[in-house]
Amino acid sequence: MGNTTYLHSTDTIVALATAAGKGAISVIRLSGPQAISICNAIFSGKNLLEQPSHTIHFGTIRDGARVVDEVLVSLFVAPHSYTTENVVEISCHGSDYIVQEIIKLILQKGARLAQAGEFTKRAFLNGKFDLTQAEAVADLIAADSSKAHEVAIKQMRGGFSVEIKALRAQLIHFASLIELELDFGEEDVEFADRAALENLVHHLQNLIRNLLQSFTLGNVLKNGVATVIVGKPNAGKSTLLNVLLNEEKAIVSDTPGTTRDFIEDEISIEGILFRFIDTAGLRETQDKVEAMGVERSRQKIEEAALVIYLFDVNELTPADLATELAALNVPDKPLLAVANKVDLAADLEVAAYQAIAPVLFIAAADKIGITELKQHLLRAVNQGDLTTGANTIVTNLRHYASLEQTYQALDAVLQGLANGTTGDFLASDIRRALYALGEITGDITTDDLLENIFSKFCIGK
Ligand code: GDP
């Protein structure tokens, strides 16, 4: 494993770990061999170098004789810390000025400012956890729905990589058997049972296929479902959006086509985030501004994962609905047909509409049918699978790409087996699969990869 050969950093890093600005408390974090001695040099109270790990100490931070703040210092002595290095957390009063002063003193004593994600990067490099777990830390902080949080916590605790590591271990076994055959050169020996290898590869591909499929779900959980409401002007799109968001965020107007701006907003339905995109009407128009709206509506349908087609049930006959839905032409994603303004309908031809599509009937302005609509939204995303909780869910595009590469390499292995390819080609295809899998957990890393991952973290994490 690449990270076991890593030597502990020689420098000590410092950063504000809490959000900047006024608050009750700010926490400044140091990590590195000199973390405790540097803090001790500016701390007055007791000798921190003589204190055991996992203890908290009250005292003052001093710049010479001047008292900068009264603080609490938490000590984590290596290797029992987040980074496995000496870590000190100074809890001071939450003032940007105090934080600046303390960090300045710490820098003067020989620490340097931490880069984005550097604490977590050190934890990874020091073998504290693997790459998927480090990435999950960032996801956990970013998670703003209960499902996204659940997936991130699971991944941070290792759920995802356990499966990957098990797969990789089995493959390594075969790779080494085949490479052993190569050592025997001309002699016609086969240590690696080809049938068993083929079985394993099929098994791996099944697992990987499941992981790849879980990405759609994972993406939904992590980023929310991009949902677009389309329909003719005055169908009630803004009204519906307002009701769903429970706030007056869109402009509601009686003049057709006045909703020109796209208002993106989110709601959480049973822990799943739906990002709504309001659009101008889909009607043909001469008006330039409005025309742009129509064009952009089509564009938004492209971007959306879920489309709600809203129509005024008093304006659109079942036959019209059929024409409209055909014109919308959304074959590749869930499309929910919703009939609005049922309160105005004297004689509602429910069956006639249902014959065209599974239409849902609502009165947005009167908040009738909204609960049902929300349930339909949930169901449309994944036929209810979202809440049943697949074991392992891939949420990360990087992991997805590596899994795809693994899958392709395994395809090549299967082809090689079918054609009776020589061991060296087989071995190289297996190595390719191993490499792609190793990139996921961080068993194989490059500086670029690490830079790319950790630069997305915030400073102090
Ligand atoms: P949009 O152009 O599709 O965004 O439509 P709006 O949301 O601006 O609604 C157009 C008009 O229809 C407004 O006057 C709304 O108050 C009205 N409206 C929306 N929903 C309903 C409903 O369920 N029943 C009735 N009677 N009027 C509605």
Coordinates of C-alpha atoms and ligand atoms in Angstrom, one line a residue:
M1 CA 0.0 0.0 0.0
G2 CA 1.4 3.3 -1.1
N3 CA 0.6 5.2 2.1
T4 CA 2.4 2.8 4.6
T5 CA 5.8 3.9 3.3
Y6 CA 4.9 7.6 3.9
L7 CA 7.0 9.3 6.5
H8 CA 5.3 11.7 9.0
S9 CA 5.5 15.3 8.0
T10 CA 8.3 17.3 9.5
D11 CA 6.5 20.6 9.4
T12 CA 3.6 21.8 11.6
I13 CA 0.5 23.3 10.1
V14 CA -2.1 25.6 11.5
A15 CA -5.6 26.8 10.4
L16 CA -8.8 28.1 11.8
A17 CA -11.0 25.0 12.0
T18 CA -14.3 26.7 12.6
A19 CA -16.1 29.2 10.3
A20 CA -14.7 32.7 10.2
G21 CA -16.6 35.6 11.7
K22 CA -18.0 36.4 15.1
G23 CA -19.1 33.5 17.3
A24 CA -19.0 32.2 20.8
I25 CA -16.0 30.1 20.1
S26 CA -13.4 29.7 17.4
V27 CA -11.1 26.6 17.2
I28 CA -7.6 26.9 15.8
R29 CA -6.0 23.6 14.9
L30 CA -2.4 22.7 14.7
S31 CA -1.0 19.4 13.5
G32 CA 2.6 18.2 13.2
P33 CA 5.6 17.3 15.4
Q34 CA 5.9 20.8 16.9
A35 CA 2.2 21.3 17.5
I36 CA 2.4 21.0 21.2
S37 CA 5.8 22.8 21.7
I38 CA 4.7 25.7 19.5
C39 CA 1.4 26.1 21.4
N40 CA 3.3 25.8 24.7
A41 CA 5.6 28.7 23.7
I42 CA 2.7 31.1 23.6
F43 CA 0.5 29.5 26.3
S44 CA 0.6 30.5 30.0
G45 CA -1.0 28.2 32.5
K46 CA 0.9 25.0 32.7
N47 CA 3.6 23.2 30.8
L48 CA 1.7 21.5 27.9
L49 CA 4.7 19.3 27.1
E50 CA 4.1 17.4 30.4
Q51 CA 0.4 16.8 29.9
P52 CA -1.1 13.5 28.8
S53 CA -3.1 13.0 25.5
H54 CA -6.8 13.8 25.4
T55 CA -6.7 16.5 28.1
I56 CA -8.0 20.0 28.1
H57 CA -6.2 23.0 29.7
F58 CA -7.3 26.4 30.7
G59 CA -4.8 29.3 30.3
T60 CA -3.9 32.4 28.4
I61 CA -2.3 33.0 25.0
R62 CA 0.3 35.7 25.4
D63 CA 2.3 37.9 23.0
G64 CA 5.2 38.7 25.3
A65 CA 3.5 40.3 28.3
R66 CA 0.3 41.1 26.5
V67 CA -2.7 38.7 27.1
V68 CA -4.3 38.0 23.7
D69 CA -7.1 35.8 25.0
E70 CA -8.2 33.3 27.6
V71 CA -8.4 29.9 26.0
L72 CA -8.9 26.1 26.3
V73 CA -6.3 23.9 24.8
S74 CA -7.1 20.3 23.8
L75 CA -4.1 18.0 23.4
F76 CA -4.0 14.9 21.2
V77 CA -0.6 13.3 21.4
A78 CA 0.6 11.3 18.3
P79 CA -0.6 8.8 17.2
H80 CA -3.9 9.2 18.9
S81 CA -5.3 12.1 16.8
Y82 CA -7.2 12.8 13.6
T83 CA -4.0 13.1 11.6
T84 CA -2.0 10.6 13.8
E85 CA 0.4 13.5 14.4
N86 CA 0.5 15.7 17.5
V87 CA -2.6 17.8 17.3
V88 CA -3.6 20.8 19.4
E89 CA -6.9 22.6 19.3
I90 CA -7.1 26.0 20.8
S91 CA -10.6 27.1 21.6
C92 CA -10.6 30.9 21.8
H93 CA -13.2 33.6 21.8
G94 CA -14.9 33.8 18.3
S95 CA -13.4 37.0 17.0
D96 CA -11.6 37.4 13.7
Y97 CA -9.1 39.7 15.4
I98 CA -8.2 37.2 18.2
V99 CA -8.0 34.4 15.7
Q100 CA -5.6 36.4 13.5
E101 CA -3.5 37.4 16.4
I102 CA -3.1 33.8 17.7
I103 CA -2.4 32.4 14.3
K104 CA 0.2 35.1 13.7
L105 CA 1.9 34.1 17.0
I106 CA 1.8 30.4 16.0
L107 CA 3.4 31.2 12.6
Q108 CA 6.1 33.2 14.3
K109 CA 7.0 30.2 16.3
G110 CA 7.6 28.1 13.2
A111 CA 4.3 26.6 12.0
R112 CA 2.9 27.3 8.5
L113 CA -0.6 27.9 7.2
A114 CA -2.4 24.7 6.2
Q115 CA -3.6 24.2 2.7
A116 CA -7.1 23.2 1.9
G117 CA -7.9 19.7 3.2
E118 CA -4.3 19.3 4.5
F119 CA -5.3 17.9 7.9
T120 CA -7.5 15.2 6.2
K121 CA -4.7 14.6 3.6
R122 CA -2.2 14.0 6.4
A123 CA -4.7 11.6 8.0
F124 CA -4.9 9.7 4.7
L125 CA -1.2 9.7 4.0
N126 CA -0.5 8.5 7.6
G127 CA -2.8 5.5 7.0
K128 CA -5.6 6.7 9.3
F129 CA -8.2 5.9 6.6
D130 CA -8.4 5.3 2.9
L131 CA -9.2 7.7 0.2
T132 CA -13.0 7.0 -0.1
Q133 CA -13.2 7.7 3.7
A134 CA -11.3 10.9 3.3
E135 CA -13.6 12.0 0.5
A136 CA -16.6 11.1 2.6
V137 CA -15.4 13.7 5.2
A138 CA -16.0 16.4 2.6
D139 CA -19.3 14.9 1.6
L140 CA -20.4 14.7 5.2
I141 CA -19.7 18.4 5.7
A142 CA -21.6 19.3 2.4
A143 CA -24.5 17.0 3.1
D144 CA -27.7 19.0 3.5
S145 CA -30.3 16.3 3.5
S146 CA -30.7 13.3 5.8
K147 CA -30.1 10.8 3.0
A148 CA -26.9 12.5 1.7
H149 CA -25.8 12.5 5.3
E150 CA -26.5 8.8 5.8
V151 CA -24.6 7.8 2.7
A152 CA -21.6 10.0 3.7
I153 CA -21.5 8.7 7.2
K154 CA -21.6 5.1 5.9
Q155 CA -18.8 5.8 3.5
M156 CA -16.7 7.6 6.1
R157 CA -17.0 4.6 8.3
G158 CA -15.6 2.4 5.5
G159 CA -18.7 0.8 4.1
F160 CA -17.8 1.4 0.5
S161 CA -14.1 0.4 0.5
V162 CA -14.6 -2.9 2.3
E163 CA -16.3 -4.3 -0.7
I164 CA -13.7 -2.8 -3.1
K165 CA -10.8 -4.2 -1.1
A166 CA -12.3 -7.7 -1.0
L167 CA -12.7 -7.6 -4.8
R168 CA -9.2 -6.4 -5.3
A169 CA -7.7 -9.1 -3.0
Q170 CA -9.3 -11.8 -5.1
L171 CA -8.0 -10.3 -8.3
I172 CA -4.5 -9.9 -6.9
H173 CA -4.5 -13.6 -6.1
F174 CA -5.2 -14.5 -9.8
A175 CA -2.8 -12.0 -11.1
S176 CA 0.0 -13.5 -9.1
L177 CA -0.8 -17.0 -10.2
I178 CA -0.7 -16.0 -13.8
E179 CA 2.5 -14.1 -13.3
L180 CA 3.9 -17.2 -11.7
E181 CA 3.1 -19.1 -14.9
L182 CA 5.1 -16.5 -16.9
D183 CA 8.1 -17.2 -14.7
F184 CA 8.1 -20.7 -16.0
G185 CA 8.5 -19.4 -19.5
E186 CA 8.3 -22.1 -22.2
E187 CA 7.0 -24.8 -19.9
D188 CA 3.3 -25.2 -20.4
V189 CA 2.0 -24.8 -16.9
E190 CA -1.2 -23.4 -15.7
F191 CA -1.4 -22.5 -12.0
A192 CA -4.4 -20.2 -12.4
D193 CA -7.5 -22.2 -13.0
R194 CA -9.0 -20.5 -16.1
A195 CA -12.6 -21.6 -15.3
A196 CA -12.3 -20.3 -11.7
L197 CA -10.8 -17.0 -13.0
E198 CA -13.7 -16.6 -15.4
N199 CA -16.1 -17.2 -12.6
L200 CA -14.4 -14.6 -10.4
V201 CA -14.5 -12.1 -13.2
H202 CA -18.2 -12.6 -13.8
H203 CA -18.8 -12.3 -10.1
L204 CA -16.7 -9.1 -10.0
Q205 CA -18.5 -7.7 -13.0
N206 CA -21.9 -8.3 -11.3
L207 CA -20.8 -6.5 -8.2
I208 CA -19.4 -3.6 -10.2
R209 CA -22.5 -3.4 -12.3
N210 CA -24.5 -3.0 -9.1
L211 CA -22.1 -0.3 -7.9
L212 CA -22.3 1.5 -11.2
Q213 CA -26.1 1.4 -11.1
S214 CA -26.1 2.7 -7.6
F215 CA -24.4 5.9 -8.9
T216 CA -27.7 7.2 -10.3
L217 CA -29.2 6.8 -6.9
G218 CA -26.0 8.1 -5.1
N219 CA -26.0 11.1 -7.3
V220 CA -29.6 11.8 -6.4
L221 CA -28.9 11.4 -2.7
K222 CA -25.8 13.7 -2.9
N223 CA -26.9 16.4 -5.3
G224 CA -30.7 16.2 -5.3
V225 CA -33.0 15.5 -8.1
A226 CA -33.1 18.3 -10.7
T227 CA -36.8 18.7 -11.3
V228 CA -38.3 20.9 -13.9
I229 CA -41.9 22.1 -14.1
V230 CA -43.1 22.8 -17.6
G231 CA -46.4 23.7 -19.1
K232 CA -48.2 26.5 -20.9
P233 CA -48.4 30.0 -19.5
N234 CA -51.0 30.3 -16.8
A235 CA -51.1 26.6 -16.2
G236 CA -50.1 27.4 -12.6
K237 CA -46.5 26.6 -12.6
S238 CA -45.4 29.5 -10.3
T239 CA -48.3 28.8 -8.0
L240 CA -47.3 25.2 -7.7
L241 CA -43.7 26.0 -7.2
N242 CA -44.7 28.4 -4.5
V243 CA -46.9 25.9 -2.8
L244 CA -44.1 23.3 -2.9
L245 CA -41.5 25.7 -1.6
N246 CA -44.0 27.2 0.8
E247 CA -42.6 30.6 0.1
E248 CA -43.4 33.4 -2.2
K249 CA -40.3 32.9 -4.3
A250 CA -41.7 33.0 -7.8
I251 CA -43.7 35.9 -9.2
V252 CA -47.4 34.8 -9.7
S253 CA -49.3 36.8 -12.3
D254 CA -52.4 36.6 -14.4
T255 CA -50.6 37.8 -17.5
P256 CA -49.5 34.7 -19.5
G257 CA -45.8 34.3 -19.7
T258 CA -44.6 36.6 -17.0
T259 CA -42.5 34.0 -15.2
R260 CA -39.4 34.7 -17.1
D261 CA -36.7 34.1 -14.6
F262 CA -35.5 30.7 -13.6
I263 CA -35.9 30.3 -9.9
E264 CA -34.0 27.3 -8.6
D265 CA -34.9 26.1 -5.3
E266 CA -34.9 22.9 -3.2
I267 CA -37.3 21.0 -1.0
S268 CA -36.6 17.8 0.9
I269 CA -39.2 15.1 0.7
E270 CA -38.5 12.3 3.2
G271 CA -34.8 13.1 3.1
I272 CA -34.5 13.3 -0.7
L273 CA -33.6 16.7 -2.1
F274 CA -35.5 18.0 -5.1
R275 CA -34.1 21.0 -6.9
F276 CA -36.9 22.7 -8.7
I277 CA -36.4 24.8 -11.8
D278 CA -39.2 27.0 -12.7
T279 CA -39.5 27.9 -16.4
A280 CA -41.3 30.2 -18.7
G281 CA -44.1 28.7 -20.7
L282 CA -43.5 26.3 -23.6
R283 CA -45.7 28.1 -26.1
E284 CA -44.6 29.3 -29.4
T285 CA -44.0 33.1 -29.3
Q286 CA -42.9 36.1 -31.2
D287 CA -41.7 37.9 -28.1
K288 CA -37.9 37.7 -27.9
V289 CA -37.5 37.6 -24.2
E290 CA -40.3 35.0 -24.0
A291 CA -38.8 33.0 -26.9
M292 CA -35.6 32.7 -25.0
G293 CA -37.6 31.4 -22.1
V294 CA -39.0 28.7 -24.4
E295 CA -35.6 27.7 -25.7
R296 CA -34.3 27.6 -22.2
S297 CA -37.2 25.4 -21.1
R298 CA -36.2 22.8 -23.6
Q299 CA -32.7 23.1 -22.3
K300 CA -33.8 22.7 -18.7
I301 CA -35.7 19.5 -19.7
E302 CA -32.4 18.2 -21.0
E303 CA -30.7 19.1 -17.7
A304 CA -33.5 17.7 -15.5
A305 CA -33.7 14.3 -14.0
L306 CA -37.5 14.5 -13.5
V307 CA -40.1 16.5 -15.5
I308 CA -43.4 17.7 -14.3
Y309 CA -45.8 18.6 -17.1
L310 CA -48.4 20.9 -15.5
F311 CA -51.6 21.8 -17.4
D312 CA -54.8 23.7 -16.7
V313 CA -57.4 20.9 -16.8
N314 CA -60.0 23.4 -18.1
E315 CA -57.9 24.4 -21.1
L316 CA -56.6 21.1 -22.3
T317 CA -58.7 18.2 -23.5
P318 CA -57.5 14.6 -23.1
A319 CA -56.7 14.6 -26.9
D320 CA -54.7 17.9 -26.4
L321 CA -52.8 16.3 -23.6
A322 CA -51.8 13.4 -25.8
T323 CA -50.5 15.9 -28.4
E324 CA -48.7 18.0 -25.8
L325 CA -47.0 15.0 -24.2
A326 CA -45.9 13.7 -27.6
A327 CA -44.5 17.1 -28.5
L328 CA -42.6 17.3 -25.2
N329 CA -40.8 14.1 -26.2
V330 CA -39.2 13.1 -22.9
P331 CA -38.4 9.4 -23.5
D332 CA -35.5 9.0 -21.1
K333 CA -36.6 10.3 -17.8
P334 CA -39.6 10.2 -15.5
L335 CA -42.4 12.5 -16.7
L336 CA -45.2 13.3 -14.4
A337 CA -48.4 14.7 -16.0
V338 CA -50.3 16.9 -13.5
A339 CA -53.7 18.4 -14.1
N340 CA -54.2 21.7 -12.3
K341 CA -57.2 23.9 -11.3
V342 CA -59.6 21.0 -10.6
D343 CA -61.5 23.5 -8.4
L344 CA -62.7 25.2 -11.5
A345 CA -63.7 22.1 -13.4
A346 CA -67.4 21.5 -13.6
D347 CA -67.2 18.0 -15.0
L348 CA -63.8 16.3 -14.5
E349 CA -63.1 13.6 -17.1
V350 CA -60.7 11.7 -14.9
A351 CA -60.8 8.5 -16.8
A352 CA -60.4 10.1 -20.2
Y353 CA -57.1 11.8 -19.0
Q354 CA -55.9 8.7 -17.3
A355 CA -56.3 6.8 -20.6
I356 CA -53.6 9.1 -22.0
A357 CA -51.2 9.0 -19.1
P358 CA -51.2 8.4 -15.3
V359 CA -52.4 12.0 -14.6
L360 CA -52.4 13.4 -11.1
F361 CA -55.2 16.0 -10.3
I362 CA -54.4 19.0 -8.2
A363 CA -55.5 22.5 -7.4
A364 CA -52.2 24.3 -6.7
A365 CA -53.8 27.5 -5.4
D366 CA -56.0 25.6 -2.9
K367 CA -53.1 23.2 -2.0
I368 CA -55.2 20.2 -3.0
G369 CA -53.3 17.1 -4.1
I370 CA -49.9 18.4 -3.0
T371 CA -49.1 15.6 -0.6
E372 CA -50.0 13.1 -3.3
L373 CA -47.8 15.0 -5.8
K374 CA -44.9 14.8 -3.4
Q375 CA -45.3 11.1 -3.0
H376 CA -45.4 10.7 -6.8
L377 CA -42.2 12.7 -7.0
L378 CA -40.5 10.3 -4.6
R379 CA -41.8 7.3 -6.4
A380 CA -40.9 8.7 -9.9
V381 CA -37.2 9.0 -8.9
N382 CA -36.6 5.4 -8.1
Q383 CA -39.9 3.5 -7.6
G384 CA -39.4 3.7 -3.9
D385 CA -35.9 2.1 -3.9
L386 CA -34.4 5.2 -2.4
T387 CA -35.6 4.5 1.1
T388 CA -34.9 0.8 1.0
G389 CA -31.2 1.6 1.2
A390 CA -29.0 -0.4 -1.0
N391 CA -25.9 -1.7 0.9
T392 CA -23.3 0.2 -1.0
I393 CA -24.0 3.4 -2.9
V394 CA -21.5 5.1 -5.2
T395 CA -21.9 8.9 -4.9
N396 CA -18.6 10.0 -6.3
L397 CA -17.9 10.6 -10.0
R398 CA -14.3 9.7 -9.5
H399 CA -15.2 6.3 -8.1
Y400 CA -17.7 5.8 -10.9
A401 CA -15.1 6.5 -13.5
S402 CA -12.6 4.0 -11.9
L403 CA -15.3 1.4 -11.6
E404 CA -16.1 1.8 -15.3
Q405 CA -12.4 1.3 -16.2
T406 CA -12.3 -1.7 -14.0
Y407 CA -15.3 -3.1 -15.7
Q408 CA -13.8 -2.6 -19.2
A409 CA -10.5 -4.2 -18.1
L410 CA -12.4 -7.2 -16.8
D411 CA -14.2 -7.4 -20.2
A412 CA -10.8 -7.6 -21.8
V413 CA -9.9 -10.4 -19.4
L414 CA -13.0 -12.3 -20.3
Q415 CA -12.3 -11.9 -24.0
G416 CA -8.7 -13.0 -23.5
L417 CA -10.0 -16.1 -21.7
A418 CA -12.4 -16.9 -24.5
N419 CA -9.7 -16.5 -27.1
G420 CA -7.2 -18.5 -25.1
T421 CA -4.9 -15.4 -25.0
T422 CA -1.4 -15.9 -23.5
G423 CA -0.8 -15.3 -19.8
D424 CA 1.1 -12.0 -20.3
F425 CA -1.9 -10.3 -22.0
L426 CA -4.2 -11.7 -19.3
A427 CA -1.9 -10.5 -16.6
S428 CA -1.7 -7.0 -18.1
D429 CA -5.5 -6.7 -18.3
I430 CA -5.9 -7.9 -14.7
R431 CA -3.3 -5.4 -13.6
R432 CA -5.3 -2.7 -15.4
A433 CA -8.4 -3.7 -13.4
L434 CA -6.4 -3.7 -10.2
Y435 CA -5.0 -0.3 -10.9
A436 CA -8.4 1.2 -11.5
L437 CA -9.8 -0.4 -8.3
G438 CA -6.7 0.7 -6.3
E439 CA -7.3 4.3 -7.4
I440 CA -10.7 4.3 -5.6
T441 CA -9.4 3.4 -2.2
G442 CA -6.1 5.2 -2.6
D443 CA -4.0 2.0 -2.6
I444 CA -2.7 3.5 -5.8
T445 CA -2.3 7.3 -5.9
T446 CA -0.6 10.0 -7.8
D447 CA 0.1 13.6 -6.6
D448 CA -2.3 15.0 -9.2
L449 CA -5.1 12.8 -7.9
L450 CA -4.5 13.8 -4.3
E451 CA -4.2 17.4 -5.2
N452 CA -7.5 17.2 -7.1
I453 CA -9.3 15.6 -4.2
F454 CA -8.0 17.6 -1.2
S455 CA -8.0 21.0 -2.9
K456 CA -11.8 20.8 -2.8
F457 CA -11.8 20.7 0.9
C458 CA -12.0 23.8 3.0
I459 CA -9.0 25.2 4.8
G460 CA -8.8 23.8 8.3
K461 CA -10.3 20.4 7.4
Ligands
GDP1 P1 -47.7 30.0 -14.7 O1 -47.8 31.0 -15.8 O2 -47.9 28.6 -15.2 O3 -46.6 30.2 -13.8 O4 -49.1 30.3 -13.9 P2 -49.3 31.0 -12.5 O5 -48.8 30.2 -11.4 O6 -48.8 32.4 -12.7 O7 -50.9 31.0 -12.4 C1 -51.7 31.6 -13.3 C2 -53.0 31.9 -12.7 O8 -53.7 30.8 -12.3 C3 -52.9 32.7 -11.4 O9 -53.9 33.7 -11.3 C4 -53.1 31.7 -10.3 O10 -53.6 32.2 -9.1 C5 -54.1 30.8 -11.0 N1 -54.1 29.4 -10.4 C6 -53.0 28.7 -10.2 N2 -53.4 27.5 -9.7 C7 -54.7 27.5 -9.5 C8 -55.7 26.6 -9.0 O11 -55.4 25.5 -8.6 N3 -57.0 27.0 -9.1 C9 -57.4 28.2 -9.6 N4 -58.7 28.5 -9.6 N5 -56.5 29.1 -10.0 C10 -55.2 28.7 -10.0

